[in-house]
PDB file of C-alpha atoms and ligand atoms in Angstrom:
ATOM      1  CA  MET Z 255       6.028  17.287 -14.567  1.00  0.00           C
ATOM      2  CA  SER Z 256       8.336  18.609 -11.825  1.00  0.00           C
ATOM      3  CA  ALA Z 257      11.400  16.777 -11.024  1.00  0.00           C
ATOM      4  CA  ALA Z 258       9.973  16.032  -7.721  1.00  0.00           C
ATOM      5  CA  ALA Z 259       7.054  14.004  -8.490  1.00  0.00           C
ATOM      6  CA  ASP Z 260       8.346  11.740 -11.219  1.00  0.00           C
ATOM      7  CA  PRO Z 261      12.244  10.554  -9.411  1.00  0.00           C
ATOM      8  CA  SER Z 262      13.043   9.050 -12.728  1.00  0.00           C
ATOM      9  CA  GLU Z 263      13.040  12.172 -14.014  1.00  0.00           C
ATOM     10  CA  ALA Z 264      15.811  13.643 -11.867  1.00  0.00           C
ATOM     11  CA  PRO Z 265      18.902  14.685 -12.530  1.00  0.00           C
ATOM     12  CA  VAL Z 266      21.745  12.204 -10.766  1.00  0.00           C
ATOM     13  CA  SER Z 267      23.229  14.625  -8.744  1.00  0.00           C
ATOM     14  CA  GLU Z 268      19.553  16.254  -7.926  1.00  0.00           C
ATOM     15  CA  ALA Z 269      17.605  13.229  -7.135  1.00  0.00           C
ATOM     16  CA  ASN Z 270      17.126  12.243  -2.958  1.00  0.00           C
ATOM     17  CA  GLY Z 271      19.546   9.435  -2.957  1.00  0.00           C
ATOM     18  CA  ALA Z 272      17.704   8.778   0.827  1.00  0.00           C
ATOM     19  CA  GLU Z 273      14.321   7.565  -0.950  1.00  0.00           C
ATOM     20  CA  ARG Z 274      16.405   5.850  -4.158  1.00  0.00           C
ATOM     21  CA  GLN Z 275      15.081   2.571  -4.674  1.00  0.00           C
ATOM     22  CA  ALA Z 276      16.725   1.006  -7.894  1.00  0.00           C
ATOM     23  CA  ARG Z 277      14.738  -1.514 -10.202  1.00  0.00           C
ATOM     24  CA  ILE Z 278      16.792  -4.994  -9.809  1.00  0.00           C
ATOM     25  CA  VAL Z 279      16.888  -6.473 -13.656  1.00  0.00           C
ATOM     26  CA  ALA Z 280      18.110  -9.992 -14.759  1.00  0.00           C
ATOM     27  CA  ILE Z 281      19.812 -10.202 -17.540  1.00  0.00           C
ATOM     28  CA  ALA Z 282      18.853 -13.692 -18.115  1.00  0.00           C
ATOM     29  CA  ASN Z 283      18.228 -16.937 -20.770  1.00  0.00           C
ATOM     30  CA  GLN Z 284      19.554 -20.786 -19.598  1.00  0.00           C
ATOM     31  CA  LYS Z 285      21.320 -20.419 -23.520  1.00  0.00           C
ATOM     32  CA  GLY Z 286      24.718 -18.664 -23.821  1.00  0.00           C
ATOM     33  CA  GLY Z 287      25.751 -16.936 -26.505  1.00  0.00           C
ATOM     34  CA  VAL Z 288      22.063 -15.672 -27.327  1.00  0.00           C
ATOM     35  CA  GLY Z 289      23.751 -11.941 -26.366  1.00  0.00           C
ATOM     36  CA  LYS Z 290      23.377 -11.259 -22.554  1.00  0.00           C
ATOM     37  CA  THR Z 291      25.926  -9.455 -21.865  1.00  0.00           C
ATOM     38  CA  THR Z 292      26.254  -8.069 -24.802  1.00  0.00           C
ATOM     39  CA  THR Z 293      23.017  -6.270 -23.859  1.00  0.00           C
ATOM     40  CA  ALA Z 294      23.779  -5.978 -19.954  1.00  0.00           C
ATOM     41  CA  VAL Z 295      26.976  -3.843 -20.787  1.00  0.00           C
ATOM     42  CA  ASN Z 296      25.608  -1.765 -23.472  1.00  0.00           C
ATOM     43  CA  LEU Z 297      21.780  -1.333 -22.582  1.00  0.00           C
ATOM     44  CA  ALA Z 298      23.631  -0.229 -19.024  1.00  0.00           C
ATOM     45  CA  THR Z 299      26.088   2.257 -20.875  1.00  0.00           C
ATOM     46  CA  ALA Z 300      23.481   4.203 -22.671  1.00  0.00           C
ATOM     47  CA  LEU Z 301      20.748   3.972 -19.265  1.00  0.00           C
ATOM     48  CA  ALA Z 302      23.654   5.651 -17.913  1.00  0.00           C
ATOM     49  CA  ASP Z 303      24.154   8.126 -20.924  1.00  0.00           C
ATOM     50  CA  ALA Z 304      20.150   8.572 -20.697  1.00  0.00           C
ATOM     51  CA  LYS Z 305      21.208  10.203 -16.506  1.00  0.00           C
ATOM     52  CA  LYS Z 306      20.912   6.721 -14.844  1.00  0.00           C
ATOM     53  CA  ARG Z 307      22.433   5.367 -11.917  1.00  0.00           C
ATOM     54  CA  VAL Z 308      23.312   2.332 -12.974  1.00  0.00           C
ATOM     55  CA  LEU Z 309      25.258  -0.183 -11.467  1.00  0.00           C
ATOM     56  CA  LEU Z 310      26.453  -3.101 -13.832  1.00  0.00           C
ATOM     57  CA  ILE Z 311      26.379  -7.158 -11.826  1.00  0.00           C
ATOM     58  CA  ASP Z 312      28.399  -9.703 -13.174  1.00  0.00           C
ATOM     59  CA  ILE Z 313      27.282 -13.141 -11.429  1.00  0.00           C
ATOM     60  CA  ASP Z 314      28.581 -14.892 -14.640  1.00  0.00           C
ATOM     61  CA  PRO Z 315      32.094 -16.622 -13.662  1.00  0.00           C
ATOM     62  CA  GLN Z 316      33.772 -16.071 -17.206  1.00  0.00           C
ATOM     63  CA  GLY Z 317      33.818 -12.375 -16.431  1.00  0.00           C
ATOM     64  CA  ASN Z 318      33.107 -11.064 -19.317  1.00  0.00           C
ATOM     65  CA  ALA Z 319      30.749  -8.253 -18.983  1.00  0.00           C
ATOM     66  CA  THR Z 320      33.524  -7.226 -15.889  1.00  0.00           C
ATOM     67  CA  THR Z 321      35.770  -7.605 -18.899  1.00  0.00           C
ATOM     68  CA  HIS Z 322      33.557  -6.023 -21.808  1.00  0.00           C
ATOM     69  CA  LEU Z 323      33.946  -2.774 -19.438  1.00  0.00           C
ATOM     70  CA  GLY Z 324      37.386  -2.857 -18.857  1.00  0.00           C
ATOM     71  CA  LEU Z 325      38.792  -3.716 -15.978  1.00  0.00           C
ATOM     72  CA  GLY Z 326      41.478  -4.512 -15.195  1.00  0.00           C
ATOM     73  CA  PRO Z 327      42.952  -7.831 -12.230  1.00  0.00           C
ATOM     74  CA  ALA Z 328      43.494  -5.194  -9.725  1.00  0.00           C
ATOM     75  CA  GLN Z 329      40.200  -3.946 -10.225  1.00  0.00           C
ATOM     76  CA  ARG Z 330      38.532  -6.914  -9.170  1.00  0.00           C
ATOM     77  CA  ARG Z 331      39.871  -8.295  -5.858  1.00  0.00           C
ATOM     78  CA  LEU Z 332      36.213  -7.897  -4.760  1.00  0.00           C
ATOM     79  CA  SER Z 333      33.691  -9.507  -6.248  1.00  0.00           C
ATOM     80  CA  THR Z 334      30.410 -10.928  -5.994  1.00  0.00           C
ATOM     81  CA  TYR Z 335      32.640 -14.599  -5.104  1.00  0.00           C
ATOM     82  CA  ASP Z 336      33.125 -12.851  -2.274  1.00  0.00           C
ATOM     83  CA  LEU Z 337      29.885 -10.898  -1.561  1.00  0.00           C
ATOM     84  CA  LEU Z 338      27.934 -14.251  -2.146  1.00  0.00           C
ATOM     85  CA  VAL Z 339      30.261 -16.422  -0.270  1.00  0.00           C
ATOM     86  CA  GLY Z 340      32.942 -14.574   1.300  1.00  0.00           C
ATOM     87  CA  GLY Z 341      29.975 -12.515   3.079  1.00  0.00           C
ATOM     88  CA  ALA Z 342      31.362  -9.251   1.889  1.00  0.00           C
ATOM     89  CA  ALA Z 343      29.919  -5.999   1.668  1.00  0.00           C
ATOM     90  CA  ALA Z 344      28.606  -5.306  -1.916  1.00  0.00           C
ATOM     91  CA  ALA Z 345      29.158  -1.536  -1.084  1.00  0.00           C
ATOM     92  CA  GLN Z 346      33.261  -2.326  -0.690  1.00  0.00           C
ATOM     93  CA  ALA Z 347      33.033  -4.641  -4.355  1.00  0.00           C
ATOM     94  CA  VAL Z 348      31.590  -2.264  -6.475  1.00  0.00           C
ATOM     95  CA  GLN Z 349      34.001  -0.884  -8.889  1.00  0.00           C
ATOM     96  CA  PRO Z 350      33.836   2.752 -11.057  1.00  0.00           C
ATOM     97  CA  THR Z 351      33.998   2.688 -15.216  1.00  0.00           C
ATOM     98  CA  ALA Z 352      34.744   4.441 -17.672  1.00  0.00           C
ATOM     99  CA  ILE Z 353      31.327   5.539 -18.142  1.00  0.00           C
ATOM    100  CA  GLY Z 354      29.715   7.923 -16.599  1.00  0.00           C
ATOM    101  CA  GLY Z 355      26.768   6.646 -13.886  1.00  0.00           C
ATOM    102  CA  LEU Z 356      27.620   3.350 -14.247  1.00  0.00           C
ATOM    103  CA  ASP Z 357      29.078   1.056 -11.940  1.00  0.00           C
ATOM    104  CA  VAL Z 358      30.354  -2.426 -12.267  1.00  0.00           C
ATOM    105  CA  LEU Z 359      30.319  -5.215  -9.738  1.00  0.00           C
ATOM    106  CA  PRO Z 360      33.266  -7.898 -10.626  1.00  0.00           C
ATOM    107  CA  ALA Z 361      32.685 -11.063 -11.563  1.00  0.00           C
ATOM    108  CA  VAL Z 362      35.990 -14.242 -10.730  1.00  0.00           C
ATOM    109  CA  VAL Z 363      36.268 -17.470 -12.097  1.00  0.00           C
ATOM    110  CA  ASP Z 364      36.081 -18.449  -8.551  1.00  0.00           C
ATOM    111  CA  LEU Z 365      32.228 -17.802  -8.391  1.00  0.00           C
ATOM    112  CA  SER Z 366      32.391 -21.561 -11.091  1.00  0.00           C
ATOM    113  CA  ALA Z 367      33.165 -23.271  -6.867  1.00  0.00           C
ATOM    114  CA  ALA Z 368      29.549 -21.120  -6.128  1.00  0.00           C
ATOM    115  CA  GLU Z 369      27.119 -23.620  -6.217  1.00  0.00           C
ATOM    116  CA  VAL Z 370      29.191 -26.490  -4.342  1.00  0.00           C
ATOM    117  CA  GLU Z 371      30.374 -23.626  -1.835  1.00  0.00           C
ATOM    118  CA  LEU Z 372      26.810 -22.748  -0.468  1.00  0.00           C
ATOM    119  CA  ALA Z 373      24.858 -26.106  -1.024  1.00  0.00           C
ATOM    120  CA  GLY Z 374      24.539 -26.574   2.695  1.00  0.00           C
ATOM    121  CA  ASP Z 375      23.151 -23.226   2.752  1.00  0.00           C
ATOM    122  CA  PRO Z 376      19.777 -22.837   3.454  1.00  0.00           C
ATOM    123  CA  ALA Z 377      19.403 -19.670   2.607  1.00  0.00           C
ATOM    124  CA  ARG Z 378      21.559 -19.916  -0.290  1.00  0.00           C
ATOM    125  CA  MET Z 379      18.578 -18.758  -2.446  1.00  0.00           C
ATOM    126  CA  SER Z 380      18.906 -15.693  -0.892  1.00  0.00           C
ATOM    127  CA  ARG Z 381      22.533 -14.215  -0.797  1.00  0.00           C
ATOM    128  CA  LEU Z 382      22.459 -12.325  -3.755  1.00  0.00           C
ATOM    129  CA  ALA Z 383      19.293 -10.053  -2.909  1.00  0.00           C
ATOM    130  CA  THR Z 384      20.571  -9.374   0.610  1.00  0.00           C
ATOM    131  CA  ALA Z 385      23.256  -8.563   0.068  1.00  0.00           C
ATOM    132  CA  LEU Z 386      22.451  -5.844  -2.957  1.00  0.00           C
ATOM    133  CA  ALA Z 387      19.672  -4.119  -0.204  1.00  0.00           C
ATOM    134  CA  PRO Z 388      21.815  -2.006   1.413  1.00  0.00           C
ATOM    135  CA  LEU Z 389      22.719  -0.616  -2.065  1.00  0.00           C
ATOM    136  CA  ARG Z 390      19.526   0.115  -3.738  1.00  0.00           C
ATOM    137  CA  SER Z 391      19.177   3.231  -3.080  1.00  0.00           C
ATOM    138  CA  ARG Z 392      22.074   4.422  -4.347  1.00  0.00           C
ATOM    139  CA  TYR Z 393      21.148   3.472  -8.272  1.00  0.00           C
ATOM    140  CA  ASP Z 394      17.990   4.100 -10.769  1.00  0.00           C
ATOM    141  CA  LEU Z 395      18.804   0.726 -12.004  1.00  0.00           C
ATOM    142  CA  ILE Z 396      20.413  -2.058 -10.955  1.00  0.00           C
ATOM    143  CA  LEU Z 397      21.376  -4.336 -14.184  1.00  0.00           C
ATOM    144  CA  ILE Z 398      22.810  -8.867 -13.528  1.00  0.00           C
ATOM    145  CA  ASP Z 399      24.541  -9.967 -16.085  1.00  0.00           C
ATOM    146  CA  CYS Z 400      23.670 -14.079 -15.457  1.00  0.00           C
ATOM    147  CA  PRO Z 401      25.404 -17.486 -16.128  1.00  0.00           C
ATOM    148  CA  PRO Z 402      24.052 -19.176 -19.364  1.00  0.00           C
ATOM    149  CA  SER Z 403      22.333 -21.773 -16.751  1.00  0.00           C
ATOM    150  CA  LEU Z 404      19.166 -21.481 -14.089  1.00  0.00           C
ATOM    151  CA  GLY Z 405      21.673 -22.832 -10.972  1.00  0.00           C
ATOM    152  CA  VAL Z 406      22.100 -21.244  -7.679  1.00  0.00           C
ATOM    153  CA  LEU Z 407      23.582 -17.964  -9.568  1.00  0.00           C
ATOM    154  CA  THR Z 408      20.463 -17.134 -12.161  1.00  0.00           C
ATOM    155  CA  LEU Z 409      18.790 -18.233  -8.708  1.00  0.00           C
ATOM    156  CA  ASN Z 410      20.289 -15.710  -6.831  1.00  0.00           C
ATOM    157  CA  ALA Z 411      19.572 -12.873  -9.298  1.00  0.00           C
ATOM    158  CA  LEU Z 412      15.373 -13.560  -9.993  1.00  0.00           C
ATOM    159  CA  ALA Z 413      15.709 -14.466  -6.404  1.00  0.00           C
ATOM    160  CA  ALA Z 414      16.288 -10.733  -5.659  1.00  0.00           C
ATOM    161  CA  ALA Z 415      15.538  -8.816  -9.474  1.00  0.00           C
ATOM    162  CA  ASP Z 416      12.183  -6.997 -10.093  1.00  0.00           C
ATOM    163  CA  GLY Z 417      12.430  -8.003 -13.233  1.00  0.00           C
ATOM    164  CA  VAL Z 418      13.779 -10.067 -15.843  1.00  0.00           C
ATOM    165  CA  LEU Z 419      14.694  -8.995 -19.635  1.00  0.00           C
ATOM    166  CA  ILE Z 420      15.756 -12.161 -22.069  1.00  0.00           C
ATOM    167  CA  PRO Z 421      17.684 -11.505 -25.234  1.00  0.00           C
ATOM    168  CA  LEU Z 422      17.128 -13.958 -27.763  1.00  0.00           C
ATOM    169  CA  GLN Z 423      18.562 -14.787 -30.558  1.00  0.00           C
ATOM    170  CA  CYS Z 424      17.284 -14.734 -33.897  1.00  0.00           C
ATOM    171  CA  GLU Z 425      17.634 -18.718 -34.715  1.00  0.00           C
ATOM    172  CA  PHE Z 426      16.168 -21.728 -35.493  1.00  0.00           C
ATOM    173  CA  PHE Z 427      15.684 -23.163 -31.823  1.00  0.00           C
ATOM    174  CA  ALA Z 428      14.821 -19.606 -29.904  1.00  0.00           C
ATOM    175  CA  LEU Z 429      11.060 -20.715 -29.209  1.00  0.00           C
ATOM    176  CA  GLU Z 430      12.383 -23.731 -27.053  1.00  0.00           C
ATOM    177  CA  GLY Z 431      14.493 -22.215 -25.293  1.00  0.00           C
ATOM    178  CA  LEU Z 432      12.293 -19.578 -23.831  1.00  0.00           C
ATOM    179  CA  SER Z 433      10.032 -21.708 -22.438  1.00  0.00           C
ATOM    180  CA  LEU Z 434      12.121 -22.846 -20.317  1.00  0.00           C
ATOM    181  CA  ILE Z 435      13.271 -19.602 -19.521  1.00  0.00           C
ATOM    182  CA  VAL Z 436       9.504 -18.529 -18.702  1.00  0.00           C
ATOM    183  CA  ARG Z 437       8.628 -21.829 -16.620  1.00  0.00           C
ATOM    184  CA  THR Z 438      11.424 -21.054 -14.558  1.00  0.00           C
ATOM    185  CA  VAL Z 439      10.369 -17.501 -14.268  1.00  0.00           C
ATOM    186  CA  ASP Z 440       6.950 -18.505 -12.617  1.00  0.00           C
ATOM    187  CA  ARG Z 441       8.634 -20.924 -10.487  1.00  0.00           C
ATOM    188  CA  VAL Z 442      10.680 -18.260  -8.811  1.00  0.00           C
ATOM    189  CA  ARG Z 443       7.604 -15.852  -8.475  1.00  0.00           C
ATOM    190  CA  ARG Z 444       5.018 -18.966  -6.867  1.00  0.00           C
ATOM    191  CA  ALA Z 445       8.133 -19.733  -4.512  1.00  0.00           C
ATOM    192  CA  ASN Z 446       9.508 -17.525  -3.308  1.00  0.00           C
ATOM    193  CA  ASN Z 447       9.860 -13.780  -5.398  1.00  0.00           C
ATOM    194  CA  PRO Z 448       6.243 -12.785  -5.690  1.00  0.00           C
ATOM    195  CA  ARG Z 449       7.005  -9.648  -7.553  1.00  0.00           C
ATOM    196  CA  LEU Z 450       8.921 -11.196 -10.486  1.00  0.00           C
ATOM    197  CA  GLN Z 451       7.939 -10.362 -13.701  1.00  0.00           C
ATOM    198  CA  ILE Z 452       9.024 -10.980 -17.109  1.00  0.00           C
ATOM    199  CA  GLU Z 453       9.903  -7.412 -18.248  1.00  0.00           C
ATOM    200  CA  GLY Z 454      11.037  -7.636 -21.503  1.00  0.00           C
ATOM    201  CA  ILE Z 455      11.965  -9.998 -25.035  1.00  0.00           C
ATOM    202  CA  VAL Z 456      15.053  -8.451 -26.870  1.00  0.00           C
ATOM    203  CA  LEU Z 457      15.441 -10.306 -29.851  1.00  0.00           C
ATOM    204  CA  THR Z 458      19.154  -9.799 -30.815  1.00  0.00           C
ATOM    205  CA  MET Z 459      21.821 -10.557 -33.550  1.00  0.00           C
ATOM    206  CA  TYR Z 460      19.092 -10.027 -36.101  1.00  0.00           C
ATOM    207  CA  ASP Z 461      20.051 -10.342 -39.661  1.00  0.00           C
ATOM    208  CA  ARG Z 462      17.477  -8.418 -42.315  1.00  0.00           C
ATOM    209  CA  ARG Z 463      19.324 -10.945 -44.892  1.00  0.00           C
ATOM    210  CA  ASN Z 464      18.984 -14.276 -43.375  1.00  0.00           C
ATOM    211  CA  ASN Z 465      14.525 -15.548 -43.607  1.00  0.00           C
ATOM    212  CA  LEU Z 466      14.580 -16.946 -40.054  1.00  0.00           C
ATOM    213  CA  SER Z 467      14.973 -14.493 -37.813  1.00  0.00           C
ATOM    214  CA  ASP Z 468      12.263 -12.739 -40.121  1.00  0.00           C
ATOM    215  CA  GLN Z 469      10.261 -15.522 -39.104  1.00  0.00           C
ATOM    216  CA  VAL Z 470      12.158 -16.459 -35.725  1.00  0.00           C
ATOM    217  CA  ALA Z 471      11.173 -12.568 -34.656  1.00  0.00           C
ATOM    218  CA  ALA Z 472       7.744 -13.092 -35.944  1.00  0.00           C
ATOM    219  CA  ASP Z 473       7.096 -16.550 -33.958  1.00  0.00           C
ATOM    220  CA  VAL Z 474       8.680 -14.579 -30.459  1.00  0.00           C
ATOM    221  CA  ARG Z 475       5.995 -12.094 -31.467  1.00  0.00           C
ATOM    222  CA  SER Z 476       3.196 -14.053 -32.040  1.00  0.00           C
ATOM    223  CA  PHE Z 477       3.950 -16.132 -28.655  1.00  0.00           C
ATOM    224  CA  MET Z 478       4.910 -13.267 -26.262  1.00  0.00           C
ATOM    225  CA  GLY Z 479       2.439 -10.746 -27.445  1.00  0.00           C
ATOM    226  CA  HIS Z 480       3.522  -7.063 -26.020  1.00  0.00           C
ATOM    227  CA  ARG Z 481       6.723  -8.165 -24.074  1.00  0.00           C
ATOM    228  CA  VAL Z 482       8.387  -8.026 -27.031  1.00  0.00           C
ATOM    229  CA  PHE Z 483      10.939  -5.539 -27.478  1.00  0.00           C
ATOM    230  CA  GLU Z 484       9.955  -2.845 -30.595  1.00  0.00           C
ATOM    231  CA  THR Z 485      13.323  -2.598 -30.716  1.00  0.00           C
ATOM    232  CA  VAL Z 486      15.580  -5.082 -32.651  1.00  0.00           C
ATOM    233  CA  ILE Z 487      19.590  -5.187 -32.100  1.00  0.00           C
ATOM    234  CA  PRO Z 488      21.362  -5.740 -35.319  1.00  0.00           C
ATOM    235  CA  ARG Z 489      24.245  -9.113 -36.172  1.00  0.00           C
ATOM    236  CA  ASN Z 490      26.777  -5.996 -36.199  1.00  0.00           C
ATOM    237  CA  VAL Z 491      30.587  -6.695 -36.443  1.00  0.00           C
ATOM    238  CA  ARG Z 492      31.078  -3.478 -34.278  1.00  0.00           C
ATOM    239  CA  ILE Z 493      29.585  -4.808 -31.639  1.00  0.00           C
ATOM    240  CA  SER Z 494      31.036  -7.846 -31.239  1.00  0.00           C
ATOM    241  CA  GLU Z 495      34.491  -6.167 -31.691  1.00  0.00           C
ATOM    242  CA  ALA Z 496      34.359  -3.928 -28.865  1.00  0.00           C
ATOM    243  CA  PRO Z 497      34.646  -6.404 -25.574  1.00  0.00           C
ATOM    244  CA  SER Z 498      38.019  -6.695 -26.677  1.00  0.00           C
ATOM    245  CA  PHE Z 499      39.017  -3.168 -26.330  1.00  0.00           C
ATOM    246  CA  GLY Z 500      37.281  -3.113 -23.015  1.00  0.00           C
ATOM    247  CA  GLN Z 501      33.843  -0.284 -24.313  1.00  0.00           C
ATOM    248  CA  PRO Z 502      30.791  -0.627 -25.334  1.00  0.00           C
ATOM    249  CA  VAL Z 503      30.036  -0.022 -28.390  1.00  0.00           C
ATOM    250  CA  GLN Z 504      28.592   3.156 -27.812  1.00  0.00           C
ATOM    251  CA  ARG Z 505      31.959   4.285 -26.841  1.00  0.00           C
ATOM    252  CA  TYR Z 506      34.206   1.840 -29.164  1.00  0.00           C
ATOM    253  CA  ASP Z 507      31.564   3.405 -32.725  1.00  0.00           C
ATOM    254  CA  VAL Z 508      29.306   4.935 -31.445  1.00  0.00           C
ATOM    255  CA  GLN Z 509      27.371   5.723 -35.012  1.00  0.00           C
ATOM    256  CA  CYS Z 510      27.650   2.253 -36.288  1.00  0.00           C
ATOM    257  CA  PRO Z 511      23.467  -0.060 -36.310  1.00  0.00           C
ATOM    258  CA  GLY Z 512      25.069  -1.411 -32.556  1.00  0.00           C
ATOM    259  CA  ALA Z 513      25.238   1.443 -30.967  1.00  0.00           C
ATOM    260  CA  ILE Z 514      22.364   3.472 -32.411  1.00  0.00           C
ATOM    261  CA  ALA Z 515      20.317   0.398 -31.589  1.00  0.00           C
ATOM    262  CA  HIS Z 516      21.185  -0.233 -28.385  1.00  0.00           C
ATOM    263  CA  GLY Z 517      20.253   3.484 -27.250  1.00  0.00           C
ATOM    264  CA  HIS Z 518      17.171   2.580 -29.243  1.00  0.00           C
ATOM    265  CA  LEU Z 519      16.525  -0.439 -26.113  1.00  0.00           C
ATOM    266  CA  ALA Z 520      17.103   2.011 -23.434  1.00  0.00           C
ATOM    267  CA  LEU Z 521      14.401   4.655 -24.336  1.00  0.00           C
ATOM    268  CA  GLU Z 522      12.066   2.296 -25.197  1.00  0.00           C
ATOM    269  CA  TYR Z 523      12.831  -0.123 -21.480  1.00  0.00           C
ATOM    270  CA  LEU Z 524      12.113   3.447 -20.326  1.00  0.00           C
ATOM    271  CA  LYS Z 525       9.486   4.879 -21.726  1.00  0.00           C
ATOM    272  CA  ARG Z 526       8.022   1.273 -20.655  1.00  0.00           C
ATOM    273  CA  LEU Z 527       9.471   1.929 -16.637  1.00  0.00           C
ATOM    274  CA  GLY Z 528       7.689   5.759 -17.478  1.00  0.00           C
ATOM    275  CA  GLY Z 529       4.503   3.443 -16.103  1.00  0.00           C
ATOM    276  CA  ARG Z 530       6.297   1.952 -12.621  1.00  0.00           C
ATOM    277  CA  PRO Z 531       7.395   4.221 -10.444  1.00  0.00           C
ATOM    278  CA  THR Z 532      11.396   4.270  -9.744  1.00  0.00           C
ATOM    279  CA  LYS Z 533      10.486   4.631  -6.482  1.00  0.00           C
ATOM    280  CA  ARG Z 534       9.246   1.672  -4.217  1.00  0.00           C
ATOM    281  CA  ARG Z 535       7.092   1.821  -0.880  1.00  0.00           C
ATOM    282  CA  ALA Z 536       9.447   0.665   2.023  1.00  0.00           C
ATOM    283  CA  ALA Z 537       8.501  -2.983   2.429  1.00  0.00           C
TER     284      ALA Z 537
HETATM  285  P1  LIG U 191      26.007 -14.773 -23.773  1.00  0.00           P
HETATM  286  O1  LIG U 191      26.240 -13.407 -22.508  1.00  0.00           O
HETATM  287  O2  LIG U 191      24.551 -14.758 -24.054  1.00  0.00           O
HETATM  288  O3  LIG U 191      26.692 -15.769 -23.621  1.00  0.00           O
HETATM  289  P2  LIG U 191      27.405 -12.888 -25.407  1.00  0.00           P
HETATM  290  O4  LIG U 191      26.569 -11.706 -24.875  1.00  0.00           O
HETATM  291  O5  LIG U 191      28.697 -12.690 -24.797  1.00  0.00           O
HETATM  292  O6  LIG U 191      26.090 -13.535 -24.933  1.00  0.00           O
HETATM  293  O7  LIG U 191      27.077 -12.919 -26.937  1.00  0.00           O
HETATM  294  C1  LIG U 191      28.509 -14.126 -27.182  1.00  0.00           C
HETATM  295  C2  LIG U 191      28.437 -13.656 -28.707  1.00  0.00           C
HETATM  296  O8  LIG U 191      27.977 -12.870 -29.612  1.00  0.00           O
HETATM  297  C3  LIG U 191      30.123 -12.218 -28.559  1.00  0.00           C
HETATM  298  O9  LIG U 191      31.091 -13.053 -29.088  1.00  0.00           O
HETATM  299  C4  LIG U 191      29.627 -11.370 -28.643  1.00  0.00           C
HETATM  300  O10 LIG U 191      30.193 -10.350 -29.050  1.00  0.00           O
HETATM  301  C5  LIG U 191      28.746 -11.771 -29.913  1.00  0.00           C
HETATM  302  N1  LIG U 191      27.841 -10.931 -30.250  1.00  0.00           N
HETATM  303  C6  LIG U 191      25.717 -10.984 -29.370  1.00  0.00           C
HETATM  304  N2  LIG U 191      25.284  -9.345 -30.421  1.00  0.00           N
HETATM  305  C7  LIG U 191      25.422  -9.877 -31.418  1.00  0.00           C
HETATM  306  C8  LIG U 191      25.513  -9.006 -32.491  1.00  0.00           C
HETATM  307  N3  LIG U 191      24.297  -7.858 -32.122  1.00  0.00           N
HETATM  308  N4  LIG U 191      25.994  -8.291 -33.527  1.00  0.00           N
HETATM  309  C9  LIG U 191      26.722  -9.403 -33.558  1.00  0.00           C
HETATM  310  N5  LIG U 191      27.983 -10.443 -32.841  1.00  0.00           N
HETATM  311  C10 LIG U 191      27.416 -10.010 -31.335  1.00  0.00           C
HETATM  312 MG1  LIG U 192      27.703 -14.193 -20.785  1.00  0.00          MG
END
């Protein structure tokens, strides 16, 4: 197949920027500590390593994804706060990272006030979608790392997104949490974003020595079927060490099981997208 026939396969430098339309993917789960940020940073890195142009947007006031990618305070002068509340141009807030092909739109703690500051704005749920529109032609994929809640920030991400990736920790209450995020996605699809779909569920922190991990994985697969990725992210200490070095796990330890698993996840994800062109018709 020629590059012209399948823009998702075109090398970044050769792709026609004017025609590219990034697929926007929210990484969401209202539970904290399930692996959203870890998935966002390491999947974004693996996709960039697979020659995609990727933007990672941090809309969690904790700014963990921004820190995980090694950005210091000087690189956070403009952030998703300025975008959502101040009306700054997204292109000016984008920062390069140490990973070729991966840019980031950083978060700062001020973002925690967004809920209150946007309260009177009737268009508050679509602010991110509006701000991102001019960036879509620059990237193949835009991933959004959401905070652990279903407030205005996550709802902005879902309103802007084409798809949702749901990281799910292999633990006892996983299924309960899953039904809440699935219902929320359904609600946003009906209310204001008919194109939104669940892109996939990623099982994280899988521990093969623990029977509960197996049980949870089996339950989630029987409940959600093919929407659960085959690739499972194992519990791996290198994954949890990498953020404090400001590096994705693939740069911290390229051969560890966590790095390898995120590489597999990216390939499985791109294969799934294969049926769906990255290039979309103009609305
Ligand atoms: P969330 O963004 O959903 O709150 P994080 O991605 O920050 O969750 O993960 C929570 C904690 O668990 C972090 O300290 C992270 O380093 C650690 N962690 C995440 N995934 C793994 C894994 N597969 N193996 C080991 N530790 C992990
Ligand atoms: Mg997080």
